[in-house]
Coordinates of C-alpha atoms in Angstrom, one line a residue:
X1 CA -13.1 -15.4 14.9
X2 CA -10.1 -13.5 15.8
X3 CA -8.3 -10.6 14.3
X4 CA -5.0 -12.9 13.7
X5 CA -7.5 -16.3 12.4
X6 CA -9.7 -13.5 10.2
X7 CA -6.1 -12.8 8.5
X8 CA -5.1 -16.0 7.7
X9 CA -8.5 -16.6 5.9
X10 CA -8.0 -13.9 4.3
X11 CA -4.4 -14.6 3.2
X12 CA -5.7 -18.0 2.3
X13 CA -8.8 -16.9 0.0
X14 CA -6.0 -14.4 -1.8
X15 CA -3.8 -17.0 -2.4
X16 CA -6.9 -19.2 -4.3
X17 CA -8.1 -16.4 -5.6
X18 CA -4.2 -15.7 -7.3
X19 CA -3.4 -19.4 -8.1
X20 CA -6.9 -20.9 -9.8
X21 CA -8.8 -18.9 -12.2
X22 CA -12.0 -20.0 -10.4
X23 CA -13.2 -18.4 -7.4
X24 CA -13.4 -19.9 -3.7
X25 CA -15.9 -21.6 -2.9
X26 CA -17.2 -22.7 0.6
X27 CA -20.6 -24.9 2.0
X28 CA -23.5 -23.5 2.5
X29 CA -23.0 -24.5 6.3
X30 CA -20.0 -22.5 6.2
X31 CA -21.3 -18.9 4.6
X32 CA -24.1 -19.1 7.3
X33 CA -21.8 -19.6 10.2
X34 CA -19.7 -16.9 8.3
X35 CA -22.9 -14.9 8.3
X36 CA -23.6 -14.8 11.7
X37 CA -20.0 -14.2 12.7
X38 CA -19.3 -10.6 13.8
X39 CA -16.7 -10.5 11.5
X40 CA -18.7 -11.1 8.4
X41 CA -18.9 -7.5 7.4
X42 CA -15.2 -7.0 7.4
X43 CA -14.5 -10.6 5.7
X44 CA -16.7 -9.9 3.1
X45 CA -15.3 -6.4 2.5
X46 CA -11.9 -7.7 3.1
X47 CA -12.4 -11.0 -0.3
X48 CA -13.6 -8.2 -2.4
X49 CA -11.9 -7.6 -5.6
X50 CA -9.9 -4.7 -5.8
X51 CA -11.6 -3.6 -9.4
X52 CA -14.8 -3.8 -7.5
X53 CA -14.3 -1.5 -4.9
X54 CA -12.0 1.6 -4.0
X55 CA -10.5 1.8 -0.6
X56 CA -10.1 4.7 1.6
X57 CA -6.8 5.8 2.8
X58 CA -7.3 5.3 6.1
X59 CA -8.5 1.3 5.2
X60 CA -5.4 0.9 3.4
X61 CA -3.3 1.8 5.9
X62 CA -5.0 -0.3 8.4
X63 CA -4.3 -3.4 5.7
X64 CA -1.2 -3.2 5.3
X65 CA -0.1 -2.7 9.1
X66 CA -1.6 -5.8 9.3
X67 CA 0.2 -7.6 6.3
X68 CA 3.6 -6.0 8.0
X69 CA 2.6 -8.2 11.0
X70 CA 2.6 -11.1 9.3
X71 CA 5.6 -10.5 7.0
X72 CA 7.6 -9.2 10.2
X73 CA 6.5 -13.0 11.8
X74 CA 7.3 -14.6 8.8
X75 CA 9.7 -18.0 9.2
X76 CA 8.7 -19.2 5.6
X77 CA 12.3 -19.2 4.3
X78 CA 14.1 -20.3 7.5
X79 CA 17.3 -19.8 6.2
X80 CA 16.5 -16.3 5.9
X81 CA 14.7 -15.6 9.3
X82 CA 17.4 -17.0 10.7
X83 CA 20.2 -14.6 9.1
X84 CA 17.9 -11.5 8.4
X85 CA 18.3 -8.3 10.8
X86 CA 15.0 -7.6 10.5
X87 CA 11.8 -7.5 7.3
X88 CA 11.5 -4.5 5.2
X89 CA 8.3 -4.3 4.2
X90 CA 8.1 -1.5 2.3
X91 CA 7.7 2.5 2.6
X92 CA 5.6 5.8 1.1
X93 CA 2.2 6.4 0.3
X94 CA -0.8 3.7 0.9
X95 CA -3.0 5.7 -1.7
X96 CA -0.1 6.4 -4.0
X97 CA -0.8 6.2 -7.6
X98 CA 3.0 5.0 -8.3
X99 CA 4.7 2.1 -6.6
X100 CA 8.1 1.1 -7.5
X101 CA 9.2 -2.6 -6.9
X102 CA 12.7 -3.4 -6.4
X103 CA 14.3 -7.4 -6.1
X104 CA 15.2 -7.8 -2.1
X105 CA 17.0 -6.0 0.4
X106 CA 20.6 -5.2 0.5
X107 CA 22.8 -4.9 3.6
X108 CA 21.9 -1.6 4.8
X109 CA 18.0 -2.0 4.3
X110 CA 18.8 -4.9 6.4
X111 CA 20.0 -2.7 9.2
X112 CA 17.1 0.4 8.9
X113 CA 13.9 -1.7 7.5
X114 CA 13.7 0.5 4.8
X115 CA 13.6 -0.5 0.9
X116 CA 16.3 1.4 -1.2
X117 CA 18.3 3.3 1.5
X118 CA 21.6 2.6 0.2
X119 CA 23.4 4.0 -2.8
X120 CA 21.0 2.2 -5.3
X121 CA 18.3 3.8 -3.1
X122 CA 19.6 7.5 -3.3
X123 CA 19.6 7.4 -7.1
X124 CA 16.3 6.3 -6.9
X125 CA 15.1 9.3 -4.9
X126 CA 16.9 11.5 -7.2
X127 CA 15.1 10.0 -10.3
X128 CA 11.9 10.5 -8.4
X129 CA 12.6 14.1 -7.3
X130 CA 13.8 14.4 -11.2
X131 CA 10.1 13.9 -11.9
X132 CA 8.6 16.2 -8.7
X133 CA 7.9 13.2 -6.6
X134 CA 9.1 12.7 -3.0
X135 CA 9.4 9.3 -1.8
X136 CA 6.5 10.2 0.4
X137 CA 4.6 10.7 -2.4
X138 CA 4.9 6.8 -3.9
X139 CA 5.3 3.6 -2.5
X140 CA 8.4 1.2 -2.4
X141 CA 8.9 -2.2 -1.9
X142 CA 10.4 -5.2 -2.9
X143 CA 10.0 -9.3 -4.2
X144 CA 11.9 -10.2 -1.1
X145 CA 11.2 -8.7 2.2
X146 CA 14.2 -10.4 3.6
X147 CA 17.9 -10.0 2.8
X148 CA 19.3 -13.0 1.0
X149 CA 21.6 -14.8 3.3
X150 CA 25.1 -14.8 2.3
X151 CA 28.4 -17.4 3.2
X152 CA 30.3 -16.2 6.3
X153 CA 32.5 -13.9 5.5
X154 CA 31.4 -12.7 2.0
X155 CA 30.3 -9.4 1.1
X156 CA 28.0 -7.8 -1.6
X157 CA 24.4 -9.3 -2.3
X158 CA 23.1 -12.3 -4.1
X159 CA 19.5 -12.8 -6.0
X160 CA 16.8 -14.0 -4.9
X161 CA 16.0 -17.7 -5.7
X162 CA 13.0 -18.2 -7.5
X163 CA 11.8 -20.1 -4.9
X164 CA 12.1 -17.6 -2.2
X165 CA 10.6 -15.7 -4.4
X166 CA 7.5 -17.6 -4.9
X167 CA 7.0 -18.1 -1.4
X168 CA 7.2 -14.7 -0.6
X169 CA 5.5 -13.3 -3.6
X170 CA 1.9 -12.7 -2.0
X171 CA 2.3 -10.7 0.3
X172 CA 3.5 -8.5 -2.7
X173 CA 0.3 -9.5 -4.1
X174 CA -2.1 -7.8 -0.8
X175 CA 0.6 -4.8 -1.0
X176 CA -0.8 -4.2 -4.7
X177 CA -4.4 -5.2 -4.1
X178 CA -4.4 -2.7 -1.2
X179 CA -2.5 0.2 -2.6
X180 CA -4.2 -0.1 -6.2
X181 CA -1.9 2.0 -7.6
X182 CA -2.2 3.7 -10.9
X183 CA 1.0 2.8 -12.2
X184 CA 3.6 -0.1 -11.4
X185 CA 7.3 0.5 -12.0
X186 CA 9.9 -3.0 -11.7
X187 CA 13.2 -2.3 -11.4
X188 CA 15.4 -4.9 -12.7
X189 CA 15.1 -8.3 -14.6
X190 CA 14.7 -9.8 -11.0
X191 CA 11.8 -7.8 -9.7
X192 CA 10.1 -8.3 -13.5
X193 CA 10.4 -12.5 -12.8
X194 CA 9.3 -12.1 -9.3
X195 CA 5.7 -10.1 -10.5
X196 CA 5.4 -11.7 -13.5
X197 CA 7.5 -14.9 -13.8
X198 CA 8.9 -13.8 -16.7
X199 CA 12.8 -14.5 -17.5
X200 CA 14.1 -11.7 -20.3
X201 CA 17.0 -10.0 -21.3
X202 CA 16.3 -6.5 -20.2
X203 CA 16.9 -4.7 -23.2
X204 CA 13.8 -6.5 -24.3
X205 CA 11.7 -5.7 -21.6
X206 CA 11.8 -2.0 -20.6
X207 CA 10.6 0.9 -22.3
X208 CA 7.5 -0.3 -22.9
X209 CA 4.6 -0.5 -21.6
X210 CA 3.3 -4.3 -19.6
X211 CA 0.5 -5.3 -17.1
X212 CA 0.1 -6.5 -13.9
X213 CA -3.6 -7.6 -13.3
X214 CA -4.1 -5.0 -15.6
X215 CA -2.4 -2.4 -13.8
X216 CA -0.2 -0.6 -16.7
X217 CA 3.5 -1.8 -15.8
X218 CA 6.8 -0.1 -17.3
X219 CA 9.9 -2.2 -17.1
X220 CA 13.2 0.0 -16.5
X221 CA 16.9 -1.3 -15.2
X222 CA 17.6 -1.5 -11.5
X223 CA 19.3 1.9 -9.8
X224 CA 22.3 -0.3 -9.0
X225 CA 22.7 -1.3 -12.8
X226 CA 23.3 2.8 -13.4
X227 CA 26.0 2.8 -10.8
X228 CA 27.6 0.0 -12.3
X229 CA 27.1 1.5 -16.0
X230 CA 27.6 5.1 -15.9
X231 CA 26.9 5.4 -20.0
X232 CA 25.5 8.1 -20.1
X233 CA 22.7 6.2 -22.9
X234 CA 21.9 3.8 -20.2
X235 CA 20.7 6.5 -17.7
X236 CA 18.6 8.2 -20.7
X237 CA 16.9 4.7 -21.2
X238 CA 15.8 4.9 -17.6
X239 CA 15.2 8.5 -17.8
X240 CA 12.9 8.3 -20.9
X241 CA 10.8 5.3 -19.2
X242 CA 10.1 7.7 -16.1
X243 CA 8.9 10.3 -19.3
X244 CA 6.5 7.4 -20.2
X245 CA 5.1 6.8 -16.6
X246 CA 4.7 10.2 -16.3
X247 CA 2.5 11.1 -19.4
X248 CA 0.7 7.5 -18.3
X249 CA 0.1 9.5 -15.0
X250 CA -1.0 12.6 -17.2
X251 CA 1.1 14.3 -14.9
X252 CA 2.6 17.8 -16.6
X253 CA 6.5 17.0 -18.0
X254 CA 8.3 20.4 -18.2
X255 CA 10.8 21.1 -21.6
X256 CA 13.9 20.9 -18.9
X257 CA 12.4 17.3 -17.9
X258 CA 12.2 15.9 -21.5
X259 CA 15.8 16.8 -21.7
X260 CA 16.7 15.9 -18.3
X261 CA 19.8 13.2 -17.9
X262 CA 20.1 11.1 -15.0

């Protein structure tokens, strides 16, 4: 079995394993053949529940250089492929403890292939550095990993679609598996459908505490909500979430944090 065939099996099993709440199950045929394959070792480590096993840095890079293969090969949504610049896939640490997940790509992650690059994307790093991380330090990534297309001549960004979403939600899925982060952040009432399917006003969602697959999950407002509601209550809301993470984190919160505004 190839490297490319072993993927989509793997892919496949993960997407099973996500949809039914009964295992995979193969012939007893097929587990011999599977067996006596070369590749058994590495399929078998590969199906293995994330709770059941801790990955090594090095492993997890390895996984998701492979799942950015895919996703940069991906021509699920045409529409998208075809108007895209390029994926963005997502950036920081493979062994982080925090990962943030955004909706989808604007414009100028478009052009660089990096999630939250633009103006949304610089607050975010400040919030981060607000609370002694680097964006090195965590990982980021989005729903989407394409831009949404937009009509000729338009400008700005659009949501997702919850189809779109759905069809691009599991590669999502192996980013978390493989990471296993500590502690998931959504930003936005888009990225909170998109991981959860859950539709909610956002003032009933954030600042408190949810779970992904039982990874603890705080619920905040997007970056690009605070540029576009400079209150400065709105940015404490945000500001007093990242408080929570952090003491989820047990991570040491200084007296000029806890009376930090964005």
């Amino acid at each position: 079995m190839t490297q490319p065939a072993l993927d989509l099996v793997i892919a496949a099993l993960e997407r099973i394993r996500e949809k039914s709440d009964r295992a995979p199950r193969a012939s007893r045929t097929a587990l011999a053949r599977l067996q006596d394959a070369p590749v058994a070792a590495s399929l078998r480590e590969a199906c293995t529940s994330p709770t059941e096993r801790r990955l090594q840095p090095r492993d997890k890079a390895d996984l998701l250089a492979a799942v950015r293969e895919r996703v940069g090969a991906c021509t699920k949504c045409a529409h998208l492929a075809c108007s895209r610049t390029q994926t963005v896939f997502g950036v920081g640490n493979p062994d982080a403890d925090l990962m943030f997940i955004g909706e989808a790509p604007g414009a100028d992650e478009d052009q660089q292939g990096e999630p939250f690059v633009g103006r949304a994307g610089q607050l975010l790093t400040r919030i981060l550095k607000a609370m002694n991380f680097a964006r090195e330090d965590v990982y980021i990534a989005n729903i989407l990993k394409c831009r949404p297309d937009m009509p000729s001549g338009s400008f700005g960004n659009r949501p997702p679609t919850p189809t779109e979403m759905q069809t691009c939600r599991p590669y999502l899925v192996e980013q978390i598996d493989i990471i296993q982060p500590s502690v998931l952040v959504a930003l936005g009432a888009v990225a909170v459908e998109g991981l959860l399917g859950t539709r909610a006003a956002m003032r009933e969602l954030r600042g408190r505490w949810h779970a992904y697959n039982n990874i603890p999950l705080m619920i905040t407002y997007h970056p690009a909500y605070l540029l576009r509601n400079q209150a400065p209550s709105e940015k404490r809301k945000v500001w007093e979430d990242m408080l929570q993470v952090l003491e989820r984190l047990e991570r040491p919160i200084s007296e000029r944090q806890r009376n930090y505004f964005l």
